[in-house]
Tab-separated table of C-alpha atoms in Angstrom:
chain	number	residue	atom	x	y	z
A	1	MET	CA	0.000	0.000	0.000
A	2	VAL	CA	2.893	2.335	0.716
A	3	SER	CA	4.588	1.631	-2.631
A	4	GLU	CA	1.309	2.083	-4.532
A	5	ARG	CA	0.667	5.501	-3.040
A	6	GLN	CA	4.302	6.496	-3.365
A	7	ALA	CA	4.260	5.592	-7.069
A	8	ASP	CA	1.145	7.705	-7.583
A	9	GLY	CA	2.748	10.668	-5.860
A	10	ARG	CA	0.455	10.450	-2.837
A	11	CYS	CA	3.279	10.738	-0.312
A	12	ARG	CA	1.052	11.989	2.492
A	13	GLU	CA	-1.274	9.005	2.141
A	14	ALA	CA	1.736	6.680	2.110
A	15	ALA	CA	2.901	8.231	5.380
A	16	GLN	CA	-0.587	7.770	6.839
A	17	VAL	CA	-0.553	4.086	5.919
A	18	PHE	CA	2.805	3.749	7.649
A	19	HIS	CA	1.565	5.508	10.792
A	20	LEU	CA	-1.530	3.283	10.953
A	21	SER	CA	0.489	0.102	10.452
A	22	ARG	CA	2.986	1.217	13.086
A	23	MET	CA	0.168	1.840	15.559
A	24	LEU	CA	-1.317	-1.579	14.780
A	25	MET	CA	2.069	-3.236	15.291
A	26	PHE	CA	2.533	-1.293	18.526
A	27	MET	CA	-0.794	-2.511	19.911
A	28	THR	CA	-0.109	-6.073	18.773
A	29	GLY	CA	3.361	-6.036	20.284
A	30	ILE	CA	2.346	-4.550	23.631
A	31	THR	CA	-0.471	-7.085	23.899
A	32	GLY	CA	1.832	-10.004	23.169
A	33	PHE	CA	4.428	-8.673	25.586
A	34	GLY	CA	1.879	-8.296	28.384
A	35	ILE	CA	0.396	-11.756	27.924
A	36	VAL	CA	3.724	-13.595	27.787
A	37	PHE	CA	5.402	-11.617	30.571
A	38	LEU	CA	2.496	-11.727	33.018
A	39	TYR	CA	1.368	-15.290	32.320
A	40	ALA	CA	4.733	-16.926	31.594
A	41	GLU	CA	4.423	-19.433	34.429
A	42	GLU	CA	0.897	-20.447	33.414
A	43	ILE	CA	1.903	-20.865	29.763
A	44	ALA	CA	4.999	-22.883	30.714
A	45	GLY	CA	2.820	-25.026	32.974
A	46	LEU	CA	0.531	-25.871	30.076
A	47	PHE	CA	3.495	-27.450	28.280
A	48	HIS	CA	4.766	-29.036	31.512
A	49	VAL	CA	8.055	-27.105	31.369
A	50	PRO	CA	8.006	-24.850	34.449
A	51	GLY	CA	11.620	-23.706	34.006
A	52	ALA	CA	10.766	-22.140	30.654
A	53	SER	CA	9.029	-19.219	32.361
A	54	LEU	CA	12.368	-17.427	32.822
A	55	SER	CA	13.174	-17.666	29.113
A	56	MET	CA	9.676	-16.548	28.180
A	57	ARG	CA	9.899	-13.453	30.367
A	58	ALA	CA	13.341	-12.652	28.986
A	59	MET	CA	12.031	-12.995	25.431
A	60	ALA	CA	8.796	-11.051	26.038
A	61	PRO	CA	10.227	-7.608	25.109
A	62	ALA	CA	11.097	-8.991	21.674
A	63	LEU	CA	7.387	-9.551	21.054
A	64	PHE	CA	6.988	-5.797	21.409
A	65	LEU	CA	10.075	-4.781	19.424
A	66	VAL	CA	9.863	-7.132	16.427
A	67	PRO	CA	6.474	-5.856	15.139
A	68	LEU	CA	7.759	-2.273	15.293
A	69	VAL	CA	10.892	-3.239	13.398
A	70	ALA	CA	8.721	-4.961	10.777
A	71	SER	CA	6.610	-1.825	10.283
A	72	TYR	CA	9.676	0.345	9.645
A	73	ARG	CA	11.234	-2.208	7.309
A	74	GLY	CA	7.962	-2.482	5.408
A	75	TYR	CA	7.834	1.289	5.048
A	76	PHE	CA	11.335	1.464	3.581
A	77	GLN	CA	10.522	-1.406	1.224
A	78	GLY	CA	7.445	0.509	0.085
A	79	MET	CA	9.683	3.524	-0.507
A	80	GLY	CA	11.659	1.401	-2.947
A	81	THR	CA	14.827	0.759	-0.953
A	82	MET	CA	16.031	-2.320	0.914
A	83	LEU	CA	19.272	-0.739	2.098
A	84	PRO	CA	18.089	0.243	5.618
A	85	THR	CA	16.461	-3.171	6.046
A	86	ALA	CA	19.609	-5.016	5.010
A	87	ILE	CA	21.904	-3.007	7.269
A	88	SER	CA	19.510	-3.219	10.221
A	89	GLN	CA	19.355	-7.000	9.805
A	90	ILE	CA	23.143	-7.235	9.841
A	91	ILE	CA	23.316	-5.125	13.006
A	92	GLU	CA	20.522	-7.155	14.575
A	93	GLN	CA	22.188	-10.494	13.879
A	94	VAL	CA	25.587	-9.339	15.131
A	95	PHE	CA	24.126	-8.174	18.445
A	96	ASN	CA	21.929	-11.261	18.599
A	97	ALA	CA	24.869	-13.651	18.223
A	98	VAL	CA	27.171	-11.844	20.644
A	99	ILE	CA	24.603	-11.218	23.379
A	100	SER	CA	23.175	-14.738	23.091
A	101	ILE	CA	26.564	-16.348	23.647
A	102	VAL	CA	27.676	-13.983	26.388
A	103	GLY	CA	24.279	-13.948	28.101
A	104	ALA	CA	23.953	-17.712	28.088
A	105	SER	CA	27.469	-18.172	29.455
A	106	VAL	CA	27.150	-15.590	32.234
A	107	LEU	CA	23.644	-16.479	33.365
A	108	PHE	CA	24.346	-20.202	33.205
A	109	GLY	CA	27.125	-19.707	35.715
A	110	ILE	CA	24.918	-17.566	37.943
A	111	GLY	CA	22.069	-20.068	37.722
A	112	THR	CA	24.345	-23.002	38.485
A	113	LYS	CA	25.624	-21.370	41.656
A	114	ALA	CA	22.093	-20.435	42.693
A	115	GLY	CA	20.936	-23.991	41.971
A	116	GLU	CA	23.634	-25.471	44.166
A	117	LYS	CA	22.480	-23.366	47.073
A	118	SER	CA	18.775	-24.045	46.548
A	119	GLY	CA	19.161	-27.671	45.481
A	120	GLU	CA	17.591	-27.141	42.047
A	121	GLU	CA	19.707	-28.818	39.377
A	122	LEU	CA	17.801	-27.341	36.435
A	123	LEU	CA	18.194	-23.728	37.569
A	124	GLY	CA	21.505	-23.352	35.700
A	125	PRO	CA	20.128	-24.452	32.298
A	126	ALA	CA	17.009	-22.320	32.873
A	127	TYR	CA	19.131	-19.237	33.507
A	128	GLY	CA	21.325	-20.099	30.520
A	129	ALA	CA	18.327	-20.370	28.225
A	130	ALA	CA	17.021	-17.037	29.506
A	131	GLY	CA	20.413	-15.454	28.839
A	132	SER	CA	20.482	-16.754	25.277
A	133	THR	CA	17.059	-15.262	24.519
A	134	LEU	CA	18.342	-11.843	25.570
A	135	GLY	CA	20.214	-11.786	22.276
A	136	THR	CA	16.912	-11.655	20.404
A	137	VAL	CA	15.764	-8.698	22.484
A	138	VAL	CA	19.000	-6.730	22.192
A	139	GLY	CA	19.292	-7.526	18.488
A	140	SER	CA	15.751	-6.319	17.797
A	141	LEU	CA	16.366	-3.178	19.834
A	142	SER	CA	19.581	-2.378	17.962
A	143	GLY	CA	17.859	-2.861	14.600
A	144	LEU	CA	14.985	-0.630	15.673
A	145	LEU	CA	17.312	2.123	16.892
A	146	PHE	CA	19.176	2.068	13.590
A	147	LEU	CA	15.943	2.360	11.601
A	148	LEU	CA	14.779	5.224	13.814
A	149	PHE	CA	18.075	7.001	13.208
A	150	VAL	CA	17.740	6.548	9.443
A	151	ILE	CA	14.161	7.764	9.284
A	152	CYS	CA	14.976	10.804	11.441
A	153	ARG	CA	17.852	11.709	9.111
A	154	LEU	CA	15.599	11.130	6.125
A	155	ILE	CA	12.961	13.497	7.492
A	156	VAL	CA	15.571	16.200	8.064
A	157	VAL	CA	16.959	15.854	4.522
A	158	GLN	CA	13.505	15.827	2.931
A	159	GLN	CA	12.377	18.896	4.859
A	160	TYR	CA	15.531	20.731	3.870
A	161	ILE	CA	15.147	19.863	0.198
A	162	VAL	CA	11.417	20.665	0.068
A	163	GLY	CA	11.982	23.985	1.816
A	164	SER	CA	14.900	24.866	-0.419
A	165	ILE	CA	12.971	24.007	-3.577
A	166	SER	CA	10.003	26.153	-2.548
A	167	ASN	CA	12.213	29.088	-1.502
A	168	GLY	CA	14.649	28.797	-4.414
A	169	ASP	CA	17.593	29.624	-2.173
A	170	ARG	CA	21.249	28.824	-2.704
A	171	GLY	CA	21.204	26.331	0.134
A	172	PHE	CA	19.571	23.801	-2.171
A	173	GLN	CA	22.332	24.280	-4.742
A	174	LEU	CA	24.857	23.574	-2.007
A	175	MET	CA	22.883	20.444	-1.080
A	176	CYS	CA	22.944	19.317	-4.695
A	177	HIS	CA	26.684	19.871	-4.838
A	178	ILE	CA	27.219	17.860	-1.648
A	179	VAL	CA	25.039	14.981	-2.840
A	180	GLY	CA	26.598	15.010	-6.304
A	181	GLU	CA	30.238	15.328	-5.351
A	182	ILE	CA	30.511	13.537	-2.018
A	183	ARG	CA	27.840	11.032	-3.117
A	184	PHE	CA	26.412	10.267	0.269
A	185	LYS	CA	24.581	7.360	-1.328
A	186	PHE	CA	22.968	6.074	1.832
A	187	LEU	CA	20.578	9.000	2.351
A	188	TYR	CA	20.543	9.677	-1.377
A	189	ARG	CA	18.874	6.328	-2.078
A	190	LEU	CA	16.310	6.876	0.659
A	191	LEU	CA	14.919	10.021	-0.926
A	192	PRO	CA	11.694	9.714	-2.946
A	193	GLN	CA	12.291	9.361	-6.658
A	194	ASP	CA	10.905	12.796	-7.519
A	195	ARG	CA	13.374	14.421	-5.115
A	196	ILE	CA	16.244	12.438	-6.648
A	197	LYS	CA	15.272	13.660	-10.120
A	198	GLN	CA	15.243	17.253	-8.890
A	199	ILE	CA	18.694	16.814	-7.361
A	200	ASP	CA	20.048	15.229	-10.556
A	201	GLU	CA	18.556	17.958	-12.767
A	202	SER	CA	19.919	20.700	-10.560
A	203	ASN	CA	23.314	18.982	-10.494
A	204	GLN	CA	23.397	18.766	-14.282
A	205	ASP	CA	22.460	22.441	-14.626
A	206	ASN	CA	25.211	23.455	-12.221
A	207	HIS	CA	27.820	21.415	-14.129
A	208	LYS	CA	26.720	22.935	-17.462
A	209	LYS	CA	27.014	26.456	-16.000
A	210	GLN	CA	30.484	25.688	-14.686
A	211	GLU	CA	31.586	24.324	-18.072
A	212	ARG	CA	30.400	27.495	-19.790
């Protein structure tokens, strides 16, 4: 729906679709988080694995974060770029792998010591499993923070370009020169296609004037 409206030039409607989907994902995520976190012991009891409640509570924040990440990735895909999605997935998986290994190792040791004192042999593995699921939470959070950073930068660049185009000031020519010469391709590719065409046309005009 975002790509359809973006292709038709209905950028405001595309933004509205994104805001609605983000709100829907927020409500879905907060509901899932609340159910799993508050009723982890009951859910684990249904499957006859009481020790799983620790892992479920540790993983519960991911149920809130992942839908939000999906809404932002879907928005960028609708805008015609997969670059933010790809980079955010790399960041997410790096944090996921590192935190999962470190968390499982540290919490397994803590759980083992606590189990020796309390006489519960399975407390160490339960803590270790909970530590490994923290990687999913931290990875999702890191991916979300990266996407938020990108979209904030994108908004700033778009507002600057739209304002410069409407005012016809020299600041836009400077922006065109920066984009053309330095080729900051990351933000460049995130701009809507009509803005990219305006930058390219202005860049070409500036080069022709310089050649003359």
